[in-house]
PDB file of C-alpha atoms and ligand atoms in Angstrom:
ATOM      1  CA  ILE A   1      77.609  53.172 108.384  1.00 53.00           C
ATOM      2  CA  ALA A   2      76.056  55.250 105.629  1.00 53.00           C
ATOM      3  CA  VAL A   3      75.950  58.697 107.797  1.00 57.00           C
ATOM      4  CA  VAL A   4      79.569  58.159 108.996  1.00 59.00           C
ATOM      5  CA  LEU A   5      80.746  57.415 105.700  1.00 56.00           C
ATOM      6  CA  GLY A   6      78.727  60.165 104.521  1.00 52.00           C
ATOM      7  CA  LEU A   7      80.722  62.377 107.238  1.00 51.00           C
ATOM      8  CA  THR A   8      84.188  61.228 106.424  1.00 52.00           C
ATOM      9  CA  LEU A   9      83.510  62.242 102.841  1.00 48.00           C
ATOM     10  CA  ARG A  10      82.616  65.431 103.270  1.00 48.00           C
ATOM     11  CA  GLN A  11      84.987  66.396 105.519  1.00 50.00           C
ATOM     12  CA  ASN A  12      87.684  65.052 103.157  1.00 58.00           C
ATOM     13  CA  LYS A  13      86.579  67.739 100.737  1.00 74.00           C
ATOM     14  CA  SER A  14      88.990  69.966 101.054  1.00 92.00           C
ATOM     15  CA  GLU A  15      88.671  73.226 102.610  1.00 95.00           C
ATOM     16  CA  PHE A  16      89.193  74.830  99.492  1.00 98.00           C
ATOM     17  CA  LYS A  17      86.644  73.110  97.345  1.00 98.00           C
ATOM     18  CA  SER A  18      83.974  73.957 100.340  1.00 98.00           C
ATOM     19  CA  THR A  19      84.670  77.337  99.938  1.00 98.00           C
ATOM     20  CA  PHE A  20      84.822  77.204  96.190  1.00 98.00           C
ATOM     21  CA  LEU A  21      81.841  75.987  96.135  1.00 98.00           C
ATOM     22  CA  SER A  22      79.699  77.661  99.023  1.00 98.00           C
ATOM     23  CA  ARG A  23      80.692  81.161  97.218  1.00 98.00           C
ATOM     24  CA  CYS A  24      79.991  79.732  93.637  1.00 98.00           C
ATOM     25  CA  GLU A  25      76.417  78.969  94.795  1.00 98.00           C
ATOM     26  CA  LYS A  26      75.820  82.370  95.437  1.00 97.00           C
ATOM     27  CA  PHE A  27      75.349  82.888  91.846  1.00 97.00           C
ATOM     28  CA  ASN A  28      71.774  81.321  90.510  1.00 95.00           C
ATOM     29  CA  GLN A  29      71.313  79.152  87.826  1.00 96.00           C
ATOM     30  CA  THR A  30      75.370  77.642  88.062  1.00 97.00           C
ATOM     31  CA  ASP A  31      76.247  74.565  87.962  1.00 98.00           C
ATOM     32  CA  CYS A  32      78.873  74.979  90.201  1.00 98.00           C
ATOM     33  CA  GLN A  33      80.232  71.413  90.215  1.00 98.00           C
ATOM     34  CA  LYS A  34      80.679  71.797  86.455  1.00 98.00           C
ATOM     35  CA  VAL A  35      82.517  75.043  86.835  1.00 98.00           C
ATOM     36  CA  TRP A  36      84.899  73.085  89.659  1.00 98.00           C
ATOM     37  CA  ASP A  37      85.839  70.708  87.163  1.00 98.00           C
ATOM     38  CA  ALA A  38      86.877  73.426  84.520  1.00 98.00           C
ATOM     39  CA  PHE A  39      88.935  74.893  86.770  1.00 98.00           C
ATOM     40  CA  GLU A  40      91.140  72.071  88.381  1.00 98.00           C
ATOM     41  CA  GLN A  41      91.509  70.375  85.073  1.00 98.00           C
ATOM     42  CA  ALA A  42      93.766  73.815  84.779  1.00 98.00           C
ATOM     43  CA  TYR A  43      96.498  72.794  87.129  1.00 98.00           C
ATOM     44  CA  VAL A  44      95.776  69.586  88.707  1.00 98.00           C
ATOM     45  CA  ASN A  45      98.793  67.090  88.038  1.00 98.00           C
ATOM     46  CA  LYS A  46     100.988  70.269  86.971  1.00 98.00           C
ATOM     47  CA  ASP A  47     104.246  71.261  87.656  1.00 98.00           C
ATOM     48  CA  PRO A  48     103.069  74.746  89.532  1.00 98.00           C
ATOM     49  CA  CYS A  49     105.341  76.690  87.818  1.00 98.00           C
ATOM     50  CA  LYS A  50     103.909  75.448  84.035  1.00 98.00           C
ATOM     51  CA  VAL A  51     100.746  76.554  84.169  1.00 98.00           C
ATOM     52  CA  ALA A  52      99.952  78.368  81.202  1.00 97.00           C
ATOM     53  CA  VAL A  53      97.376  81.214  80.897  1.00 97.00           C
ATOM     54  CA  GLU A  54      95.781  79.284  77.952  1.00 97.00           C
ATOM     55  CA  ALA A  55      95.105  76.429  80.675  1.00 98.00           C
ATOM     56  CA  TYR A  56      92.141  78.411  81.929  1.00 98.00           C
ATOM     57  CA  ASP A  57      90.255  78.814  78.537  1.00 98.00           C
ATOM     58  CA  PRO A  58      87.932  76.080  79.205  1.00 98.00           C
ATOM     59  CA  LEU A  59      87.008  77.663  82.679  1.00 98.00           C
ATOM     60  CA  ILE A  60      86.039  80.796  80.260  1.00 98.00           C
ATOM     61  CA  VAL A  61      83.958  78.318  78.911  1.00 98.00           C
ATOM     62  CA  ALA A  62      82.279  76.908  81.273  1.00 98.00           C
ATOM     63  CA  ALA A  63      81.519  80.205  83.087  1.00 98.00           C
ATOM     64  CA  PRO A  64      81.428  83.146  80.746  1.00 97.00           C
ATOM     65  CA  PHE A  65      81.229  86.462  81.551  1.00 98.00           C
ATOM     66  CA  LYS A  66      78.103  88.345  80.802  1.00 96.00           C
ATOM     67  CA  PRO A  67      78.613  92.235  79.605  1.00 97.00           C
ATOM     68  CA  GLN A  68      77.790  94.915  81.752  1.00 97.00           C
ATOM     69  CA  CYS A  69      77.503  97.933  79.601  1.00 98.00           C
ATOM     70  CA  ASN A  70      77.767 101.037  81.318  1.00 98.00           C
ATOM     71  CA  ARG A  71      78.674  99.255  84.982  1.00 97.00           C
ATOM     72  CA  MET A  72      82.364  97.901  84.085  1.00 98.00           C
ATOM     73  CA  MET A  73      85.135  98.657  86.486  1.00 98.00           C
ATOM     74  CA  PHE A  74      88.673  98.274  86.216  1.00 98.00           C
ATOM     75  CA  TRP A  75      91.574  99.256  89.148  1.00 98.00           C
ATOM     76  CA  SER A  76      95.114  99.022  89.641  1.00 98.00           C
ATOM     77  CA  LYS A  77      96.962  99.726  92.769  1.00 97.00           C
ATOM     78  CA  THR A  78      93.160 100.652  94.351  1.00 98.00           C
ATOM     79  CA  LYS A  79      92.103  97.375  95.173  1.00 97.00           C
ATOM     80  CA  ASP A  80      91.023  98.369  98.943  1.00 97.00           C
ATOM     81  CA  VAL A  81      89.114 101.385  97.975  1.00 98.00           C
ATOM     82  CA  VAL A  82      87.677 100.084  94.989  1.00 98.00           C
ATOM     83  CA  HIS A  83      85.822  97.195  96.360  1.00 97.00           C
ATOM     84  CA  GLY A  84      85.306  99.444  99.706  1.00 97.00           C
ATOM     85  CA  PHE A  85      82.764 101.663  97.269  1.00 98.00           C
ATOM     86  CA  THR A  86      81.625  98.466  95.122  1.00 97.00           C
ATOM     87  CA  GLU A  87      81.079  96.420  98.446  1.00 95.00           C
ATOM     88  CA  LYS A  88      78.291  99.392  98.844  1.00 96.00           C
ATOM     89  CA  ARG A  89      76.904 100.783  96.287  1.00 96.00           C
ATOM     90  CA  ASP A  90      75.903  98.568  93.161  1.00 94.00           C
ATOM     91  CA  CYS A  91      76.733 101.756  90.348  1.00 95.00           C
ATOM     92  CA  PHE A  92      79.568  99.079  88.980  1.00 97.00           C
ATOM     93  CA  VAL A  93      81.068  95.811  88.893  1.00 97.00           C
ATOM     94  CA  THR A  94      84.400  94.724  89.240  1.00 98.00           C
ATOM     95  CA  LEU A  95      86.108  91.733  88.204  1.00 98.00           C
ATOM     96  CA  GLU A  96      86.127  90.535  91.837  1.00 98.00           C
ATOM     97  CA  ASP A  97      81.570  91.022  91.845  1.00 97.00           C
ATOM     98  CA  THR A  98      81.485  88.402  88.876  1.00 98.00           C
ATOM     99  CA  LEU A  99      81.060  84.632  89.431  1.00 98.00           C
ATOM    100  CA  LEU A 100      84.614  83.981  88.563  1.00 98.00           C
ATOM    101  CA  GLY A 101      86.400  86.654  90.471  1.00 98.00           C
ATOM    102  CA  SER A 102      84.255  86.226  93.509  1.00 98.00           C
ATOM    103  CA  VAL A 103      85.184  82.445  93.501  1.00 98.00           C
ATOM    104  CA  LEU A 104      88.959  82.876  93.758  1.00 98.00           C
ATOM    105  CA  ASP A 105      89.360  86.393  95.061  1.00 98.00           C
ATOM    106  CA  GLY A 106      92.128  86.413  97.851  1.00 97.00           C
ATOM    107  CA  LEU A 107      92.736  82.428  97.382  1.00 98.00           C
ATOM    108  CA  THR A 108      96.372  80.859  96.584  1.00 98.00           C
ATOM    109  CA  TRP A 109      96.102  77.171  94.957  1.00 98.00           C
ATOM    110  CA  CYS A 110      98.243  75.182  93.044  1.00 98.00           C
ATOM    111  CA  GLY A 111      98.563  71.617  91.844  1.00 98.00           C
ATOM    112  CA  LYS A 112     101.519  68.957  91.618  1.00 98.00           C
ATOM    113  CA  GLU A 113     102.849  66.553  89.403  1.00 98.00           C
ATOM    114  CA  GLY A 114     101.765  63.046  89.945  1.00 97.00           C
ATOM    115  CA  SER A 115      98.948  63.888  92.407  1.00 97.00           C
ATOM    116  CA  LYS A 116      95.189  64.581  91.749  1.00 97.00           C
ATOM    117  CA  GLY A 117      94.976  67.026  94.456  1.00 97.00           C
ATOM    118  CA  THR A 118      94.419  70.678  94.984  1.00 98.00           C
ATOM    119  CA  PHE A 119      96.906  72.495  97.496  1.00 98.00           C
ATOM    120  CA  THR A 120      96.898  75.634  99.678  1.00 97.00           C
ATOM    121  CA  THR A 121     100.327  75.886 101.073  1.00 97.00           C
ATOM    122  CA  GLY A 122     103.697  75.281  99.050  1.00 97.00           C
ATOM    123  CA  CYS A 123     102.430  76.933  96.198  1.00 98.00           C
ATOM    124  CA  PRO A 124     104.649  79.202  94.159  1.00 98.00           C
ATOM    125  CA  GLY A 125     103.956  82.951  95.250  1.00 97.00           C
ATOM    126  CA  TRP A 126     102.681  85.794  92.723  1.00 95.00           C
ATOM    127  CA  SER A 127     105.976  86.579  90.844  1.00 93.00           C
ATOM    128  CA  GLU A 128     108.179  83.224  92.034  1.00 95.00           C
ATOM    129  CA  CYS A 129     107.596  81.961  88.591  1.00 96.00           C
ATOM    130  CA  GLU A 130     105.496  83.347  85.402  1.00 94.00           C
ATOM    131  CA  ASN A 131     103.345  80.666  85.061  1.00 97.00           C
ATOM    132  CA  ASN A 132     101.753  79.826  88.353  1.00 98.00           C
ATOM    133  CA  PRO A 133      98.416  78.606  88.567  1.00 98.00           C
ATOM    134  CA  VAL A 134      97.153  82.082  90.554  1.00 98.00           C
ATOM    135  CA  ARG A 135      98.823  84.639  88.277  1.00 97.00           C
ATOM    136  CA  SER A 136      97.756  82.987  85.151  1.00 98.00           C
ATOM    137  CA  PHE A 137      94.214  82.731  86.279  1.00 98.00           C
ATOM    138  CA  TRP A 138      94.269  85.928  86.957  1.00 98.00           C
ATOM    139  CA  ARG A 139      95.090  87.428  83.523  1.00 97.00           C
ATOM    140  CA  ARG A 140      93.195  84.850  81.779  1.00 98.00           C
ATOM    141  CA  ILE A 141      90.100  86.104  83.729  1.00 98.00           C
ATOM    142  CA  SER A 142      91.105  89.715  83.360  1.00 98.00           C
ATOM    143  CA  ALA A 143      91.339  89.178  79.924  1.00 98.00           C
ATOM    144  CA  ALA A 144      87.799  87.790  79.426  1.00 98.00           C
ATOM    145  CA  PHE A 145      86.606  90.162  81.558  1.00 98.00           C
ATOM    146  CA  ALA A 146      88.242  93.441  79.329  1.00 98.00           C
ATOM    147  CA  ASP A 147      87.029  91.307  76.140  1.00 98.00           C
ATOM    148  CA  VAL A 148      83.610  91.724  76.994  1.00 98.00           C
ATOM    149  CA  ALA A 149      83.403  95.131  78.110  1.00 98.00           C
ATOM    150  CA  CYS A 150      81.222  97.530  76.787  1.00 98.00           C
ATOM    151  CA  GLY A 151      79.386 101.111  76.717  1.00 98.00           C
ATOM    152  CA  ASP A 152      81.175 103.320  79.389  1.00 98.00           C
ATOM    153  CA  VAL A 153      84.219 102.004  81.159  1.00 98.00           C
ATOM    154  CA  THR A 154      85.581 103.149  84.382  1.00 98.00           C
ATOM    155  CA  ALA A 155      89.274 102.120  86.019  1.00 98.00           C
ATOM    156  CA  MET A 156      90.525 103.505  89.322  1.00 98.00           C
ATOM    157  CA  LEU A 157      94.074 104.309  89.247  1.00 98.00           C
ATOM    158  CA  SER A 158      96.202 105.192  92.290  1.00 98.00           C
ATOM    159  CA  GLY A 159      97.931 108.862  92.267  1.00 98.00           C
ATOM    160  CA  SER A 160      99.907 107.164  95.188  1.00 98.00           C
ATOM    161  CA  ILE A 161     102.333 106.095  92.996  1.00 97.00           C
ATOM    162  CA  ASP A 162     104.911 107.620  90.639  1.00 97.00           C
ATOM    163  CA  THR A 163     103.735 106.034  87.149  1.00 96.00           C
ATOM    164  CA  PRO A 164      99.610 104.912  87.737  1.00 97.00           C
ATOM    165  CA  PHE A 165      99.846 103.636  84.229  1.00 97.00           C
ATOM    166  CA  ASN A 166     102.917 101.285  83.782  1.00 94.00           C
ATOM    167  CA  PRO A 167     102.870  98.772  80.852  1.00 87.00           C
ATOM    168  CA  THR A 168     106.436  98.052  80.897  1.00 75.00           C
ATOM    169  CA  ARG A 169     108.358  95.035  82.326  1.00 57.00           C
ATOM    170  CA  LYS A 170     111.683  94.847  83.612  1.00 49.00           C
ATOM    171  CA  LYS A 171     112.899  91.189  84.062  1.00 48.00           C
ATOM    172  CA  ALA A 172     114.203  90.484  87.239  1.00 47.00           C
ATOM    173  CA  PRO A 173     117.370  88.368  87.458  1.00 45.00           C
ATOM    174  CA  ALA A 174     115.482  85.672  89.192  1.00 47.00           C
ATOM    175  CA  GLU A 175     112.868  85.269  86.538  1.00 44.00           C
ATOM    176  CA  SER A 176     115.302  84.697  84.215  1.00 43.00           C
ATOM    177  CA  GLY A 177     116.232  81.510  85.446  1.00 40.00           C
ATOM    178  CA  SER A 178     113.871  78.344  84.955  1.00 40.00           C
ATOM    179  CA  GLY A 179     111.866  78.524  87.881  1.00 41.00           C
ATOM    180  CA  ARG A 180     111.231  78.420  92.003  1.00 45.00           C
ATOM    181  CA  GLY A 181     113.362  76.945  94.523  1.00 38.00           C
ATOM    182  CA  ILE A 182     116.872  76.271  93.822  1.00 35.00           C
ATOM    183  CA  CYS A 183     117.411  79.795  92.698  1.00 38.00           C
ATOM    184  CA  CYS A 184     114.832  81.714  95.019  1.00 42.00           C
ATOM    185  CA  ASN A 185     115.991  80.618  98.399  1.00 41.00           C
ATOM    186  CA  ARG A 186     119.405  81.527  97.758  1.00 42.00           C
ATOM    187  CA  LEU A 187     118.407  85.525  96.555  1.00 48.00           C
ATOM    188  CA  GLU A 188     119.679  88.203  98.409  1.00 51.00           C
ATOM    189  CA  ASP A 189     116.835  90.658 100.070  1.00 47.00           C
ATOM    190  CA  SER A 190     117.707  93.255  97.981  1.00 52.00           C
ATOM    191  CA  THR A 191     117.251  91.375  94.470  1.00 53.00           C
ATOM    192  CA  LYS A 192     114.327  89.550  96.278  1.00 38.00           C
ATOM    193  CA  ASP A 193     113.232  93.423  96.922  1.00 44.00           C
ATOM    194  CA  MET A 194     113.586  94.209  93.267  1.00 49.00           C
ATOM    195  CA  LEU A 195     111.665  91.113  92.205  1.00 44.00           C
ATOM    196  CA  TRP A 196     108.691  92.436  93.843  1.00 39.00           C
ATOM    197  CA  LYS A 197     109.073  95.394  92.670  1.00 42.00           C
ATOM    198  CA  THR A 198     109.370  94.657  88.867  1.00 42.00           C
ATOM    199  CA  ALA A 199     106.526  92.060  89.246  1.00 39.00           C
ATOM    200  CA  ARG A 200     104.060  94.855  90.874  1.00 42.00           C
ATOM    201  CA  ASP A 201     104.839  96.883  87.729  1.00 45.00           C
ATOM    202  CA  ASN A 202     104.300  94.179  85.397  1.00 75.00           C
ATOM    203  CA  ASN A 203     100.479  95.538  85.789  1.00 89.00           C
ATOM    204  CA  ILE A 204      97.253  93.587  84.588  1.00 96.00           C
ATOM    205  CA  PHE A 205      95.693  96.586  83.566  1.00 97.00           C
ATOM    206  CA  ALA A 206      98.062  98.063  81.302  1.00 96.00           C
ATOM    207  CA  SER A 207      99.415  94.598  79.695  1.00 94.00           C
ATOM    208  CA  ILE A 208      96.223  92.718  79.449  1.00 96.00           C
ATOM    209  CA  GLU A 209      93.050  94.749  79.877  1.00 97.00           C
ATOM    210  CA  VAL A 210      93.221  97.984  77.693  1.00 97.00           C
ATOM    211  CA  VAL A 211      94.740  96.527  74.967  1.00 95.00           C
ATOM    212  CA  ARG A 212      91.647  94.287  74.571  1.00 96.00           C
ATOM    213  CA  PHE A 213      89.585  97.433  74.729  1.00 97.00           C
ATOM    214  CA  GLN A 214      87.309  97.500  71.137  1.00 97.00           C
ATOM    215  CA  ALA A 215      86.079 100.572  69.839  1.00 98.00           C
ATOM    216  CA  SER A 216      83.342  98.697  68.376  1.00 98.00           C
ATOM    217  CA  ARG A 217      81.960  98.003  71.854  1.00 98.00           C
ATOM    218  CA  ILE A 218      83.082 100.925  74.234  1.00 98.00           C
ATOM    219  CA  LYS A 219      82.182 104.458  74.118  1.00 98.00           C
ATOM    220  CA  SER A 220      84.751 105.725  76.433  1.00 98.00           C
ATOM    221  CA  LEU A 221      87.269 104.935  79.209  1.00 98.00           C
ATOM    222  CA  ASN A 222      86.679 107.236  82.735  1.00 98.00           C
ATOM    223  CA  VAL A 223      89.701 107.357  84.660  1.00 98.00           C
ATOM    224  CA  VAL A 224      89.218 107.983  87.819  1.00 98.00           C
ATOM    225  CA  MET A 225      92.389 109.092  89.846  1.00 98.00           C
ATOM    226  CA  VAL A 226      92.667 108.150  93.373  1.00 98.00           C
ATOM    227  CA  LEU A 227      93.781 111.006  95.476  1.00 98.00           C
ATOM    228  CA  GLN A 228      95.331 110.017  99.160  1.00 97.00           C
ATOM    229  CA  GLN A 229      96.964 113.123 100.930  1.00 96.00           C
ATOM    230  CA  ASN A 230     100.656 113.591  99.275  1.00 94.00           C
ATOM    231  CA  ALA A 231      99.597 112.246  96.170  1.00 97.00           C
ATOM    232  CA  LYS A 232     102.497 111.646  93.693  1.00 98.00           C
ATOM    233  CA  SER A 233     100.681 111.426  90.344  1.00 98.00           C
ATOM    234  CA  ASN A 234      97.445 113.007  89.053  1.00 98.00           C
ATOM    235  CA  CYS A 235      95.666 113.350  85.858  1.00 98.00           C
ATOM    236  CA  THR A 236      98.217 115.289  84.586  1.00 98.00           C
ATOM    237  CA  ASP A 237     101.034 112.183  84.622  1.00 98.00           C
ATOM    238  CA  PRO A 238     102.741 111.695  81.417  1.00 97.00           C
ATOM    239  CA  SER A 239     101.854 107.751  81.709  1.00 97.00           C
ATOM    240  CA  LEU A 240      98.347 108.693  81.416  1.00 98.00           C
ATOM    241  CA  LYS A 241      99.120 109.840  77.846  1.00 97.00           C
ATOM    242  CA  ASN A 242     100.734 106.326  77.413  1.00 95.00           C
ATOM    243  CA  LEU A 243      97.942 105.149  77.989  1.00 97.00           C
ATOM    244  CA  ARG A 244      95.581 107.522  75.889  1.00 97.00           C
ATOM    245  CA  GLN A 245      97.926 106.528  72.782  1.00 95.00           C
ATOM    246  CA  THR A 246      97.327 102.965  73.861  1.00 94.00           C
ATOM    247  CA  LEU A 247      93.388 103.216  73.360  1.00 96.00           C
ATOM    248  CA  ASP A 248      91.758 101.918  70.416  1.00 94.00           C
ATOM    249  CA  THR A 249      90.658 105.128  68.368  1.00 96.00           C
ATOM    250  CA  GLY A 250      87.189 105.832  68.657  1.00 96.00           C
ATOM    251  CA  ILE A 251      87.422 105.013  72.629  1.00 98.00           C
ATOM    252  CA  THR A 252      86.772 108.657  74.138  1.00 98.00           C
ATOM    253  CA  TYR A 253      89.091 109.067  77.096  1.00 98.00           C
ATOM    254  CA  SER A 254      88.202 111.207  80.445  1.00 98.00           C
ATOM    255  CA  CYS A 255      90.102 111.488  83.459  1.00 98.00           C
ATOM    256  CA  LYS A 256      89.050 113.310  86.606  1.00 98.00           C
ATOM    257  CA  ASP A 257      91.110 113.538  89.914  1.00 98.00           C
ATOM    258  CA  VAL A 258      88.838 112.289  92.937  1.00 98.00           C
ATOM    259  CA  PRO A 259      90.353 112.612  96.394  1.00 98.00           C
ATOM    260  CA  GLU A 260      89.831 109.161  98.398  1.00 98.00           C
ATOM    261  CA  SER A 261      87.881 110.607 100.772  1.00 98.00           C
ATOM    262  CA  ARG A 262      85.109 111.772  98.236  1.00 98.00           C
ATOM    263  CA  ILE A 263      84.891 108.018  97.206  1.00 98.00           C
ATOM    264  CA  GLN A 264      84.644 106.730 100.231  1.00 97.00           C
ATOM    265  CA  GLU A 265      81.703 109.740 101.096  1.00 97.00           C
ATOM    266  CA  CYS A 266      79.972 108.133  98.318  1.00 97.00           C
ATOM    267  CA  GLY A 267      80.216 104.731  99.217  1.00 97.00           C
ATOM    268  CA  ALA A 268      78.531 105.580 102.609  1.00 97.00           C
ATOM    269  CA  LYS A 269      75.928 107.976 101.149  1.00 97.00           C
ATOM    270  CA  PRO A 270      73.391 105.968  99.047  1.00 96.00           C
ATOM    271  CA  GLU A 271      71.660 109.422  98.364  1.00 97.00           C
ATOM    272  CA  ILE A 272      74.053 110.891  96.554  1.00 97.00           C
ATOM    273  CA  ALA A 273      73.791 109.383  92.794  1.00 96.00           C
ATOM    274  CA  CYS A 274      76.243 107.436  91.586  1.00 94.00           C
ATOM    275  CA  GLY A 275      76.688 109.612  88.539  1.00 94.00           C
ATOM    276  CA  ALA A 276      77.382 112.358  91.023  1.00 96.00           C
ATOM    277  CA  CYS A 277      79.772 110.567  92.718  1.00 96.00           C
ATOM    278  CA  TRP A 278      82.803 112.447  90.595  1.00 96.00           C
TER     279      TRP A 278
HETATM  280  N1  ZNA B   1      91.471  90.189  92.776  1.00 55.65           N
HETATM  281  C1  ZNA B   1      92.621  89.465  92.599  1.00 55.65           C
HETATM  282  O1  ZNA B   1      93.496  89.033  93.372  1.00 55.65           O
HETATM  283  C2  ZNA B   1      93.259  89.894  91.498  1.00 55.65           C
HETATM  284  C3  ZNA B   1      92.362  90.793  90.292  1.00 55.65           C
HETATM  285  C4  ZNA B   1      94.657  89.924  91.061  1.00 55.65           C
HETATM  286  C5  ZNA B   1      95.185  90.152  89.868  1.00 55.65           C
HETATM  287  C6  ZNA B   1      94.609  91.081  88.998  1.00 55.65           C
HETATM  288  N2  ZNA B   1      93.098  91.084  89.227  1.00 55.65           N
HETATM  289  C7  ZNA B   1      92.278  91.786  88.334  1.00 55.65           C
HETATM  290  S1  ZNA B   1      93.635  92.935  86.941  1.00 55.65           S
HETATM  291  C8  ZNA B   1      91.606  92.844  89.057  1.00 55.65           C
HETATM  292  O2  ZNA B   1      90.056  93.062  88.974  1.00 55.65           O
HETATM  293  C9  ZNA B   1      92.129  94.301  88.243  1.00 55.65           C
HETATM  294  O3  ZNA B   1      90.750  94.722  87.495  1.00 55.65           O
HETATM  295  C10 ZNA B   1      93.034  94.136  87.805  1.00 55.65           C
HETATM  296  C11 ZNA B   1      94.145  94.726  87.989  1.00 55.65           C
HETATM  297  O4  ZNA B   1      95.420  94.142  88.215  1.00 55.65           O
HETATM  298  P1  ZNA B   1      96.655  95.130  88.326  1.00 55.65           P
HETATM  299  O5  ZNA B   1      96.847  96.130  87.084  1.00 55.65           O
HETATM  300  O6  ZNA B   1      98.229  94.306  87.730  1.00 55.65           O
HETATM  301  O7  ZNA B   1      96.648  95.915  89.517  1.00 55.65           O
HETATM  302  P2  ZNA B   1      97.793  95.409  90.783  1.00 55.65           P
HETATM  303  O8  ZNA B   1      96.762  96.232  91.686  1.00 55.65           O
HETATM  304  O9  ZNA B   1      99.176  95.749  90.761  1.00 55.65           O
HETATM  305  O10 ZNA B   1      97.421  94.051  91.448  1.00 55.65           O
HETATM  306  C12 ZNA B   1      95.994  93.335  91.304  1.00 55.65           C
HETATM  307  C13 ZNA B   1      96.010  92.366  92.341  1.00 55.65           C
HETATM  308  O11 ZNA B   1      97.009  91.481  91.481  1.00 55.65           O
HETATM  309  C14 ZNA B   1      96.753  92.651  93.746  1.00 55.65           C
HETATM  310  O12 ZNA B   1      95.635  93.396  94.477  1.00 55.65           O
HETATM  311  C15 ZNA B   1      96.609  91.665  94.117  1.00 55.65           C
HETATM  312  O13 ZNA B   1      96.144  90.508  95.000  1.00 55.65           O
HETATM  313  C16 ZNA B   1      97.884  90.576  93.196  1.00 55.65           C
HETATM  314  N3  ZNA B   1      99.404  91.008  93.134  1.00 55.65           N
HETATM  315  C17 ZNA B   1      99.682  91.668  91.945  1.00 55.65           C
HETATM  316  N4  ZNA B   1     101.100  91.786  92.308  1.00 55.65           N
HETATM  317  C18 ZNA B   1     101.158  90.579  93.174  1.00 55.65           C
HETATM  318  C19 ZNA B   1     100.057  90.388  93.663  1.00 55.65           C
HETATM  319  N5  ZNA B   1      99.887  89.336  94.553  1.00 55.65           N
HETATM  320  C20 ZNA B   1     101.148  89.056  95.447  1.00 55.65           C
HETATM  321  N6  ZNA B   1     102.358  89.997  94.868  1.00 55.65           N
HETATM  322  C21 ZNA B   1     102.643  90.703  94.092  1.00 55.65           C
HETATM  323  N7  ZNA B   1     103.551  91.097  93.620  1.00 55.65           N
END
């Protein structure tokens, strides 16, 4: 009976929690159940559109970020190329290589009022309502990661968009309402499209990370502009002047245009030294 019971209990543990714990166990000396408990309290038994960024504060306390000076890599709109590179080389550490970032990368979750459960379907989309569990999580941990950044910091930005550094945020019509459901299902496709676009413009790198970079910890910010064929922008883009001006005085800024193919080549060839990639 005990065996049968053990089996049912294990099967009842949600697939989400299993994924969380198994990804977490890869990090040594971590009490993953403690991290899970701190994570879960942020959204369980709450309206999934009312999870504030601060709800994850206890999670950051439970699993603090360790500064990795000179190796920290930030990115915006370049997820695939960055991770294609960091997967193969250990020159740099992205948020997705840290405990919290790797455990939740690619996952969706939310709670429900009056329930102790974690759900993975029926959760609000990224821009359906601002204070959803997934978006608030990424905002909170991005801020914590930026808070500990130190030494020479790298950021990969995209040359495939018109404005590689874009802190501005226009409110989409559906967002001025109270949230999801009633508003969003009735939206015209063109409005949905706009909602998506403005949400993409609300980029975490510009609005959360850069503003937290402290000159007392950070020596330089080195931007790598990732250029694909038919690039729309490069290091000369006016938006990067904004980035320079936003930076705490005392942090040296540099920018380098690098073809995407060169980043891929450097990922594939360990004989190229990290410092010689670009
Ligand atoms: N790993 C993640 O899923 C993730 C990571 C999500 C959000 C933020 N981050 C951090 S912040 C990442 O480690 C970088 O350091 C920072 C980049 O954030 P960004 O400047 O907002 O860049 P981005 O390319 O616009 O968005 C980053 C990621 O956010 C995307 O790859 C998506 O996973 C998610 N996202 C952003 N906008 C939307 C979205 N997902 C769905 N719909 C959107 N409109």
